[in-house]
Amino acid sequence: MISEVLSSHQCSWFGTSYGYKPWLRLLWVLLVGFSPASRAQQGTQPQSIKIEGDITLGGLFPMHSRGPAGIPCGEIKREKGIHRLEAMLYALDQINSDPELLPNITLGARILDTCSRDTYALEQSLTFVQALIQKDNSDVRCSNGEPPIFPKPERVVGVIGASGSSVSIMVANVLRLFAIPQISYASTAPELSDKSRYEFFSRVVPPDSYQAQAMVDIVKNMGWNYVSTLASEGNYGESGVDAFLQISREAGGLCIAQSIRIPREPRPGEFDKIIKRLMETSNARGVIIFANEDDIKRVLQAAKKANLTGHFLFVGSDSWGSKNSAIEDQEEVAEGAVTILPKRASIDGFDQYFTSRSLENNRRNIWFAEFWEDDFKCKLTRPGIKYDPGRRKCTGDERISRDSQYEQEGKVQFVIDAVYAMAHALHSMHLDLCAGSMGVCEKMDPVDGRMLLQYIRSVNFNGSAGTGVMFNENGDAPGRYDIFQYQMSNVSNPGYKNIGQWTNHLRLNSEEMQWSGGDRKIPESVCSFPCESGERKKMVKGVPCCWHCELCDGYQYLLDEFTCDMCPFDMRPLENRTGCRPTPIIKLEWSSPWAIIPVFLAILGILATTGAIVTFIRFNDTPIVRASGRELSYVLLTGIFLIYLITFFMIAEPSVAICAFRRLFLGLGMCISYAAMLTKTNRIYRIFEQGKKSVTPPKFISPTSQLIITFILISVQLLAVFIWFGVIPPHTIIDYEEQKPPNPEFARGILKCDMSDLSLILCLSYSIVLMITCTVYAIKSRGVPETFNEAKPIGFTMYTTCIIWLAFVPIFFGTAQSTEKMFIQTTTLTVSMSLSATVSLGMLYIPKVYVIIFHPEQNVQKRKRSFKAVVQAATVTTHLSLKSNDKQNGESKVEPDRSQ
């Protein structure tokens, strides 16, 4: 065709030669990349439909699919090709028969096949600009010397088309140079809204920016946040996906697993590789597809081949729409696919027109015979076409819809609206420029393309479906979409079901949706599933929709979906870790096994001590009571009683008073006991040692002196306790650290007094010093004569007590890390103290009480005893007895029998 336009040295259309300006020839070569090979492929004359008229419109339709490598055109396209072409012819018939629209003006057409290929469509579209090429005929003469006669070339005032965005972009670049307006019925690439590049382009369908927004809304409405995209190489697919990506980024909450481009000329196995790539991110089941019909079909075939029927959840753009041809023989794979289509309605008038078409009454459509063969699966006898004996011969009596399946193609309405938009613009232009004139006036011959564009942008009429047809400043139609889903299961008529619409916002009827196998639940297409209660999201770097779930462990709770935070020290996490709750407060209960045993021992000890005290008081003047040293005995028994009594303070619920009593009596009872025993053993030791040197008795051995010494020793303990009271007043605390195991369900706050392990040991340390000192004196006094009858029992008492407290230390400190620390330590301490008191009571006083009560005959002053005293102690004993007669000293009142 380019050679037709550029051919020279022809005298006329049939033989006269003429030429072009050299710069124009160069312009064409640069524009279309002309090559002889491409020209040879299509023959000497492009196949087209010519309809005569006063004003000619161009038409571009994908009558055939894209052919394999090296071949421009493939198979006939019944829906996107024939249906749309016939829609233009139908619209022209309607306009030409309308007395109100363009009266006395007939619209004609030159309709071309784009073969779904942008480069081929560009070469074809040069037909539209032949009349606009300026020819230089000054040096052209016929052989007889006369100037040549040129036939007037066909002039196209506007073009309807094209279908694919890549084709429209290629054609728009040429038509813009010659100011020819173009109205597309199907091209939706956002790029075409750029009027600095595509000034003369308009469309009756909304751009993909609206469509992409609708698809983002659909995806988010279904709860998906992780999808892949598929785009056919070219402006439509790539710009559609780019718009989807941009809008999804702006909206947030939606991530793209993979963005795959389908090559313009896919190699064998290419679609199998695409499916494998999609399965690399198998969680991204949702696939957003901006692709042409052929690519959609091959994607479905590859998915079926890979046995992935039902896995992928397709969301298709308007190139898929509600076409059956796109999913033919692949219905199982396409089940559940959600598709979008500019809002349309089936045009009943077109159905009547198209179903009445036959080979006899539709000879103007040069591709109709090819459609007939494909639609009825028969073969026509045509010149140059070899008859195929494997197919039945067409009879010509077949009828569309009766003998073949028919459903109006989705863009028919928009083809009709595009033709009518051009007609309304021409009508308005004719009213303004040719008022009162019949037919085309001089002002419209030729039609000014730039002026016609202004009239096109100003049209506003009700289209074939009753909806308004108008254009914004970018030449785009308003965004109005129907949303479909392809359903097979549980429906009487498998097919596309309208499930919603989008007009600036989404209205989706989720209850009407149905997925593979008839499932009503919306499948998931997410990178990561929601975290369980108490788990935080650890985001995957660079992919905001993907995360790993990490449990908020220990004493952490879920502050927000991304952060675990520690509960306050006095709280523990809820079971679901969504917040914190107060840690239960516990104390040692009286009913606890840890308390029952110490209380039992203490009660027994208190009863025994009370019995001993009562017995001593009752028999206060008897020899045994007097011989045991009544004054210090009462002091010692008081200490033993307090040791038993401290058990109750240690187990009682802590309060300020209880804590004060704990501080006071914890060390006081032991201090009183061991101070009295130390005074006794020290007296015995000093008497024994002094007797070795002199008959003079040592100082401070009288009962009064002994009491004073004892109280001095006790006062040290009391002074320390009162200083402690002054420095740190007693108070209660709740210890949340002591019983805080790894599992927070077992965490407890322990109500306790403000006595640390260290302060407790310090409180007992003075008593321990007294005990050790007493033990030392007991050891030193172990060889005294039996005259000093309490020396050895005190010694045994101290030995046993030391053993008890040596066992106490590892038990007490060895349980410091135990969750039962407080209970074990309290029990250990109270039991140890009770045992110490019991040893003292049992060694020193129980035998005396036994004799006093059960053998009163022995509780008399002995006159005669076997002589067992050593000579060294006799003088001292006699001297002490004489000195103590008047003072009734009980320590040596029972005089030994020295007669032996």
Short mmCIF file of C-alpha atoms in Angstrom, two decimals, residues 264-627:
data_model
loop_
_atom_site.label_atom_id
_atom_site.label_comp_id
_atom_site.label_asym_id
_atom_site.label_seq_id
_atom_site.Cartn_x
_atom_site.Cartn_y
_atom_site.Cartn_z
CA ARG A 264 4.16 -10.45 21.55
CA GLU A 265 5.45 -13.49 19.67
CA PRO A 266 5.51 -16.26 22.31
CA ARG A 267 7.79 -19.19 21.70
CA PRO A 268 6.60 -22.79 22.03
CA GLY A 269 6.29 -23.69 25.69
CA GLU A 270 6.21 -20.04 26.76
CA PHE A 271 2.85 -20.37 28.49
CA ASP A 272 3.97 -23.50 30.34
CA LYS A 273 6.86 -21.46 31.72
CA ILE A 274 4.46 -18.71 32.75
CA ILE A 275 2.36 -21.17 34.74
CA LYS A 276 5.50 -22.54 36.42
CA ARG A 277 6.53 -19.02 37.38
CA LEU A 278 3.11 -18.33 38.84
CA MET A 279 3.39 -21.50 40.93
CA GLU A 280 6.64 -20.23 42.46
CA THR A 281 4.38 -18.05 44.57
CA SER A 282 1.53 -20.52 44.90
CA ASN A 283 -0.11 -18.55 47.72
CA ALA A 284 -0.83 -15.82 45.19
CA ARG A 285 -3.79 -17.64 43.68
CA GLY A 286 -5.34 -14.44 42.39
CA VAL A 287 -4.10 -13.56 38.90
CA ILE A 288 -4.89 -10.14 37.45
CA ILE A 289 -4.86 -10.54 33.69
CA PHE A 290 -4.66 -7.73 31.13
CA ALA A 291 -4.22 -9.76 27.98
CA ASN A 292 -5.71 -10.21 24.57
CA GLU A 293 -8.14 -12.99 23.86
CA ASP A 294 -5.57 -15.29 22.27
CA ASP A 295 -3.19 -15.01 25.23
CA ILE A 296 -6.01 -15.60 27.71
CA LYS A 297 -6.95 -18.79 25.94
CA ARG A 298 -3.39 -20.08 25.92
CA VAL A 299 -2.89 -19.26 29.61
CA LEU A 300 -5.97 -21.32 30.45
CA GLN A 301 -4.73 -24.15 28.26
CA ALA A 302 -1.36 -24.17 30.01
CA ALA A 303 -3.01 -24.18 33.45
CA LYS A 304 -5.18 -27.12 32.44
CA LYS A 305 -2.16 -28.93 31.04
CA ALA A 306 -0.35 -28.45 34.36
CA ASN A 307 -3.36 -30.01 36.15
CA LEU A 308 -4.00 -26.78 38.04
CA THR A 309 -7.72 -26.56 37.37
CA GLY A 310 -9.31 -24.63 40.22
CA HIS A 311 -6.04 -23.31 41.63
CA PHE A 312 -5.81 -19.94 39.92
CA LEU A 313 -8.45 -17.29 40.56
CA PHE A 314 -8.49 -15.02 37.55
CA VAL A 315 -9.61 -11.42 37.56
CA GLY A 316 -9.87 -10.46 33.90
CA SER A 317 -9.99 -7.06 32.27
CA ASP A 318 -12.45 -6.00 29.61
CA SER A 319 -10.47 -7.83 26.94
CA TRP A 320 -11.86 -10.97 28.58
CA GLY A 321 -15.18 -9.45 29.59
CA SER A 322 -17.97 -11.92 28.94
CA LYS A 323 -16.56 -13.58 25.85
CA ASN A 324 -17.16 -17.27 25.41
CA SER A 325 -14.52 -17.54 22.72
CA ALA A 326 -11.78 -16.69 25.24
CA ILE A 327 -12.60 -19.73 27.37
CA GLU A 328 -13.81 -22.16 24.76
CA ASP A 329 -12.86 -25.73 25.75
CA GLN A 330 -11.25 -24.37 28.94
CA GLU A 331 -14.38 -23.75 30.99
CA GLU A 332 -13.24 -25.81 34.00
CA VAL A 333 -10.07 -23.74 34.39
CA ALA A 334 -11.97 -20.49 33.93
CA GLU A 335 -14.64 -21.37 36.50
CA GLY A 336 -14.87 -18.67 39.14
CA ALA A 337 -13.06 -16.09 37.01
CA VAL A 338 -14.20 -12.55 37.81
CA THR A 339 -14.20 -10.31 34.76
CA ILE A 340 -14.97 -6.69 34.11
CA LEU A 341 -16.62 -5.03 31.17
CA PRO A 342 -17.66 -1.46 30.52
CA LYS A 343 -21.32 -1.23 31.37
CA ARG A 344 -23.29 -2.29 28.36
CA ALA A 345 -26.58 -3.67 27.25
CA SER A 346 -27.49 -6.10 24.55
CA ILE A 347 -28.84 -4.20 21.55
CA ASP A 348 -31.98 -5.99 20.42
CA GLY A 349 -32.03 -4.25 17.06
CA PHE A 350 -28.55 -5.52 16.31
CA ASP A 351 -29.55 -9.08 17.24
CA GLN A 352 -32.41 -8.94 14.74
CA TYR A 353 -30.11 -7.44 12.14
CA PHE A 354 -27.25 -9.87 12.63
CA THR A 355 -29.27 -13.06 12.86
CA SER A 356 -30.94 -12.15 9.57
CA ARG A 357 -27.59 -11.92 7.77
CA SER A 358 -26.91 -14.54 5.12
CA LEU A 359 -24.55 -15.14 2.25
CA GLU A 360 -27.10 -13.63 -0.12
CA ASN A 361 -27.94 -10.40 1.68
CA ASN A 362 -24.53 -9.57 3.15
CA ARG A 363 -22.19 -9.45 0.20
CA ARG A 364 -20.77 -6.08 1.30
CA ASN A 365 -18.91 -7.86 4.11
CA ILE A 366 -15.99 -9.49 2.30
CA TRP A 367 -15.12 -11.59 5.38
CA PHE A 368 -18.62 -12.88 5.96
CA ALA A 369 -18.11 -16.06 3.92
CA GLU A 370 -15.09 -16.93 6.05
CA PHE A 371 -17.16 -16.31 9.19
CA TRP A 372 -19.93 -18.48 7.75
CA GLU A 373 -17.57 -21.41 7.32
CA ASP A 374 -16.19 -21.05 10.84
CA ASP A 375 -19.57 -20.51 12.50
CA PHE A 376 -21.34 -23.43 10.83
CA LYS A 377 -18.29 -25.71 10.58
CA CYS A 378 -18.76 -26.16 6.86
CA LYS A 379 -16.89 -25.34 3.68
CA LEU A 380 -17.83 -23.01 0.83
CA THR A 381 -16.59 -23.42 -2.72
CA ARG A 382 -14.59 -20.26 -3.37
CA PRO A 383 -12.23 -19.40 -6.21
CA GLY A 384 -8.66 -20.28 -5.37
CA ILE A 385 -9.62 -22.32 -2.27
CA LYS A 386 -9.11 -26.03 -2.45
CA TYR A 387 -12.12 -28.02 -1.32
CA ASP A 388 -11.60 -30.02 1.90
CA PRO A 389 -13.39 -33.37 1.63
CA GLY A 390 -13.18 -33.75 5.45
CA ARG A 391 -15.70 -30.99 6.05
CA ARG A 392 -19.29 -30.81 4.98
CA LYS A 393 -20.25 -28.38 2.25
CA CYS A 394 -22.18 -25.26 3.21
CA THR A 395 -25.67 -25.15 1.78
CA GLY A 396 -26.33 -21.44 2.30
CA ASP A 397 -29.55 -22.30 4.08
CA GLU A 398 -27.89 -22.18 7.52
CA ARG A 399 -29.13 -19.48 9.86
CA ILE A 400 -27.29 -17.69 12.66
CA SER A 401 -28.62 -18.49 16.14
CA ARG A 402 -30.76 -21.29 14.73
CA ASP A 403 -28.02 -23.53 13.45
CA SER A 404 -25.16 -22.09 15.50
CA GLN A 405 -24.64 -20.62 18.92
CA TYR A 406 -24.99 -16.87 19.01
CA GLU A 407 -24.44 -14.29 21.74
CA GLN A 408 -23.92 -10.62 21.08
CA GLU A 409 -20.30 -9.58 21.57
CA GLY A 410 -19.69 -7.25 24.50
CA LYS A 411 -18.35 -4.26 22.59
CA VAL A 412 -21.16 -4.08 19.99
CA GLN A 413 -22.85 -1.30 21.94
CA PHE A 414 -19.66 0.76 21.99
CA VAL A 415 -19.05 0.32 18.26
CA ILE A 416 -22.55 1.67 17.61
CA ASP A 417 -22.00 4.52 20.09
CA ALA A 418 -18.67 5.42 18.46
CA VAL A 419 -20.30 5.67 15.00
CA TYR A 420 -23.17 7.68 16.41
CA ALA A 421 -20.74 10.01 18.26
CA MET A 422 -19.04 10.75 14.94
CA ALA A 423 -22.43 11.26 13.27
CA HIS A 424 -23.67 13.62 16.00
CA ALA A 425 -20.45 15.63 15.77
CA LEU A 426 -20.84 15.90 11.98
CA HIS A 427 -24.50 16.81 12.43
CA SER A 428 -23.66 19.63 14.84
CA MET A 429 -20.88 20.80 12.57
CA HIS A 430 -23.26 20.77 9.58
CA LEU A 431 -25.84 22.81 11.50
CA ASP A 432 -23.22 25.43 12.33
CA LEU A 433 -21.42 25.58 8.98
CA CYS A 434 -24.10 24.65 6.48
CA ALA A 435 -27.26 26.11 7.98
CA GLY A 436 -30.09 25.81 5.48
CA SER A 437 -27.97 23.88 3.01
CA MET A 438 -28.94 20.46 1.74
CA GLY A 439 -26.09 17.99 1.81
CA VAL A 440 -22.44 18.81 2.30
CA CYS A 441 -21.67 22.49 1.78
CA GLU A 442 -18.39 24.04 0.70
CA LYS A 443 -17.37 24.79 4.29
CA MET A 444 -17.44 21.08 5.02
CA ASP A 445 -15.66 20.06 1.84
CA PRO A 446 -13.19 19.06 2.97
CA VAL A 447 -14.06 18.55 6.62
CA ASP A 448 -11.61 20.30 8.96
CA GLY A 449 -10.35 17.56 11.28
CA ARG A 450 -9.39 19.89 14.12
CA MET A 451 -12.82 21.53 14.05
CA LEU A 452 -14.52 18.14 13.90
CA LEU A 453 -12.53 17.09 16.99
CA GLN A 454 -14.03 20.00 18.96
CA TYR A 455 -17.54 18.90 17.94
CA ILE A 456 -16.75 15.30 18.93
CA ARG A 457 -15.63 16.39 22.42
CA SER A 458 -18.87 18.34 22.83
CA VAL A 459 -21.34 15.56 22.00
CA ASN A 460 -23.77 14.45 24.67
CA PHE A 461 -26.52 12.05 23.72
CA ASN A 462 -28.16 8.86 24.89
CA GLY A 463 -26.40 5.91 23.35
CA SER A 464 -27.74 2.67 22.00
CA ALA A 465 -28.13 1.26 25.53
CA GLY A 466 -29.83 4.36 26.88
CA THR A 467 -26.77 5.57 28.80
CA GLY A 468 -25.20 8.92 28.16
CA VAL A 469 -22.36 9.20 25.65
CA MET A 470 -19.94 12.03 26.39
CA PHE A 471 -16.23 12.75 26.59
CA ASN A 472 -14.14 14.52 29.20
CA GLU A 473 -11.27 16.88 28.40
CA ASN A 474 -9.02 13.89 27.67
CA GLY A 475 -11.51 12.33 25.28
CA ASP A 476 -12.37 9.56 27.75
CA ALA A 477 -15.81 8.18 28.54
CA PRO A 478 -17.07 7.96 32.14
CA GLY A 479 -16.14 4.85 34.11
CA ARG A 480 -19.10 2.49 34.28
CA TYR A 481 -18.45 -1.24 34.54
CA ASP A 482 -20.39 -4.43 34.95
CA ILE A 483 -18.71 -7.20 36.92
CA PHE A 484 -19.20 -10.81 35.85
CA GLN A 485 -18.22 -14.20 37.15
CA TYR A 486 -18.03 -17.33 35.05
CA GLN A 487 -20.04 -20.02 36.84
CA MET A 488 -20.54 -23.68 35.96
CA SER A 489 -21.55 -25.60 39.08
CA ASN A 490 -25.06 -25.56 40.49
CA VAL A 491 -26.41 -23.45 37.66
CA SER A 492 -28.78 -24.47 34.92
CA ASN A 493 -27.03 -22.35 32.30
CA PRO A 494 -23.24 -22.24 32.70
CA GLY A 495 -21.92 -18.85 31.73
CA TYR A 496 -21.14 -15.34 32.88
CA LYS A 497 -23.29 -14.04 35.72
CA ASN A 498 -23.55 -10.37 36.59
CA ILE A 499 -22.46 -10.05 40.22
CA GLY A 500 -22.02 -6.31 40.58
CA GLN A 501 -21.07 -3.00 39.09
CA TRP A 502 -18.61 -0.18 39.51
CA THR A 503 -19.37 3.49 38.98
CA ASN A 504 -16.71 5.35 40.95
CA HIS A 505 -17.26 2.87 43.76
CA LEU A 506 -17.79 -0.89 43.96
CA ARG A 507 -21.11 -2.62 44.51
CA LEU A 508 -20.41 -6.36 44.63
CA ASN A 509 -22.94 -9.03 45.54
CA SER A 510 -20.68 -11.55 47.27
CA GLU A 511 -23.61 -13.89 47.97
CA GLU A 512 -23.99 -14.48 44.24
CA MET A 513 -20.37 -15.52 43.80
CA GLN A 514 -19.51 -19.15 43.24
CA TRP A 515 -16.14 -20.79 42.87
CA SER A 516 -14.67 -24.02 41.59
CA GLY A 517 -16.82 -26.98 42.54
CA GLY A 518 -19.72 -24.75 43.54
CA ASP A 519 -18.03 -23.49 46.72
CA ARG A 520 -19.59 -20.29 48.02
CA LYS A 521 -16.72 -19.32 50.29
CA ILE A 522 -14.32 -16.83 48.74
CA PRO A 523 -10.93 -18.55 48.31
CA GLU A 524 -7.89 -16.92 49.83
CA SER A 525 -5.07 -15.30 47.93
CA VAL A 526 -2.76 -14.06 50.64
CA CYS A 527 0.96 -14.19 51.12
CA SER A 528 0.67 -14.96 54.80
CA PHE A 529 -2.30 -16.14 56.77
CA PRO A 530 -3.45 -14.10 59.78
CA CYS A 531 -1.42 -14.70 62.88
CA GLU A 532 -2.97 -16.56 65.76
CA SER A 533 -3.98 -14.74 68.89
CA GLY A 534 -0.90 -13.50 70.70
CA GLU A 535 1.36 -13.66 67.65
CA ARG A 536 2.99 -10.65 66.10
CA LYS A 537 3.77 -10.08 62.46
CA LYS A 538 7.42 -10.03 61.52
CA MET A 539 7.34 -8.42 58.11
CA VAL A 540 9.31 -9.77 55.17
CA LYS A 541 11.60 -7.04 53.95
CA GLY A 542 10.32 -5.40 50.79
CA VAL A 543 7.01 -7.28 50.75
CA PRO A 544 4.55 -5.49 53.05
CA CYS A 545 1.86 -8.18 52.66
CA CYS A 546 4.13 -11.04 53.72
CA TRP A 547 5.12 -11.81 57.25
CA HIS A 548 6.15 -14.53 59.63
CA CYS A 549 4.14 -15.05 62.79
CA GLU A 550 6.11 -14.95 66.03
CA LEU A 551 4.56 -15.77 69.38
CA CYS A 552 4.74 -13.14 72.07
CA ASP A 553 6.35 -15.44 74.62
CA GLY A 554 7.09 -15.16 78.29
CA TYR A 555 5.46 -12.13 79.83
CA GLN A 556 4.92 -10.31 76.56
CA TYR A 557 1.59 -9.26 75.14
CA LEU A 558 0.57 -8.06 71.68
CA LEU A 559 0.84 -4.28 71.81
CA ASP A 560 -0.13 -3.99 68.15
CA GLU A 561 -0.04 -6.38 65.22
CA PHE A 562 3.71 -5.82 64.78
CA THR A 563 4.96 -5.40 68.35
CA CYS A 564 5.22 -7.52 71.44
CA ASP A 565 5.70 -5.61 74.68
CA MET A 566 6.36 -6.66 78.24
CA CYS A 567 3.51 -6.53 80.68
CA PRO A 568 4.04 -4.26 83.69
CA PHE A 569 5.92 -5.96 86.51
CA ASP A 570 2.72 -6.53 88.50
CA MET A 571 0.79 -8.03 85.59
CA ARG A 572 0.86 -11.06 83.33
CA PRO A 573 -0.49 -11.52 79.77
CA LEU A 574 -4.00 -12.71 79.06
CA GLU A 575 -4.31 -16.24 77.76
CA ASN A 576 -4.70 -14.91 74.21
CA ARG A 577 -1.93 -12.35 74.88
CA THR A 578 -3.99 -9.43 73.61
CA GLY A 579 -3.46 -7.54 76.85
CA CYS A 580 -2.34 -7.87 80.44
CA ARG A 581 -4.17 -8.83 83.61
CA PRO A 582 -3.19 -8.40 87.25
CA THR A 583 -0.99 -11.14 88.63
CA PRO A 584 -2.82 -13.06 91.39
CA ILE A 585 -1.61 -12.25 94.88
CA ILE A 586 -0.92 -15.21 97.17
CA LYS A 587 0.34 -15.79 100.67
CA LEU A 588 1.02 -18.82 102.79
CA GLU A 589 -2.40 -20.12 103.73
CA TRP A 590 -3.12 -21.86 107.00
CA SER A 591 -4.55 -24.77 105.05
CA SER A 592 -1.41 -25.25 103.00
CA PRO A 593 0.70 -28.36 103.63
CA TRP A 594 3.63 -25.97 103.97
CA ALA A 595 1.88 -24.42 106.97
CA ILE A 596 0.16 -27.40 108.56
CA ILE A 597 3.34 -29.17 109.65
CA PRO A 598 5.04 -26.09 111.24
CA VAL A 599 1.80 -25.08 112.97
CA PHE A 600 1.33 -28.60 114.28
CA LEU A 601 4.86 -28.66 115.69
CA ALA A 602 4.45 -25.17 117.13
CA ILE A 603 1.20 -26.06 118.84
CA LEU A 604 2.75 -29.15 120.37
CA GLY A 605 5.75 -27.10 121.44
CA ILE A 606 3.61 -24.36 122.95
CA LEU A 607 1.55 -26.92 124.85
CA ALA A 608 4.68 -28.66 126.11
CA THR A 609 6.36 -25.37 127.05
CA THR A 610 3.24 -24.14 128.76
CA GLY A 611 3.03 -27.42 130.62
CA ALA A 612 6.64 -27.09 131.72
CA ILE A 613 6.14 -23.50 132.87
CA VAL A 614 2.95 -24.40 134.75
CA THR A 615 4.69 -27.38 136.36
CA PHE A 616 7.66 -25.23 137.42
CA ILE A 617 5.34 -22.59 138.85
CA ARG A 618 3.26 -25.22 140.63
CA PHE A 619 6.37 -26.88 142.09
CA ASN A 620 8.41 -23.69 142.33
CA ASP A 621 9.94 -24.48 145.73
CA THR A 622 10.75 -28.11 145.15
CA PRO A 623 14.41 -29.18 145.04
CA ILE A 624 14.43 -30.00 141.33
CA VAL A 625 12.99 -26.65 140.32
CA ARG A 626 15.35 -24.80 142.63
CA ALA A 627 18.32 -26.87 141.53
#
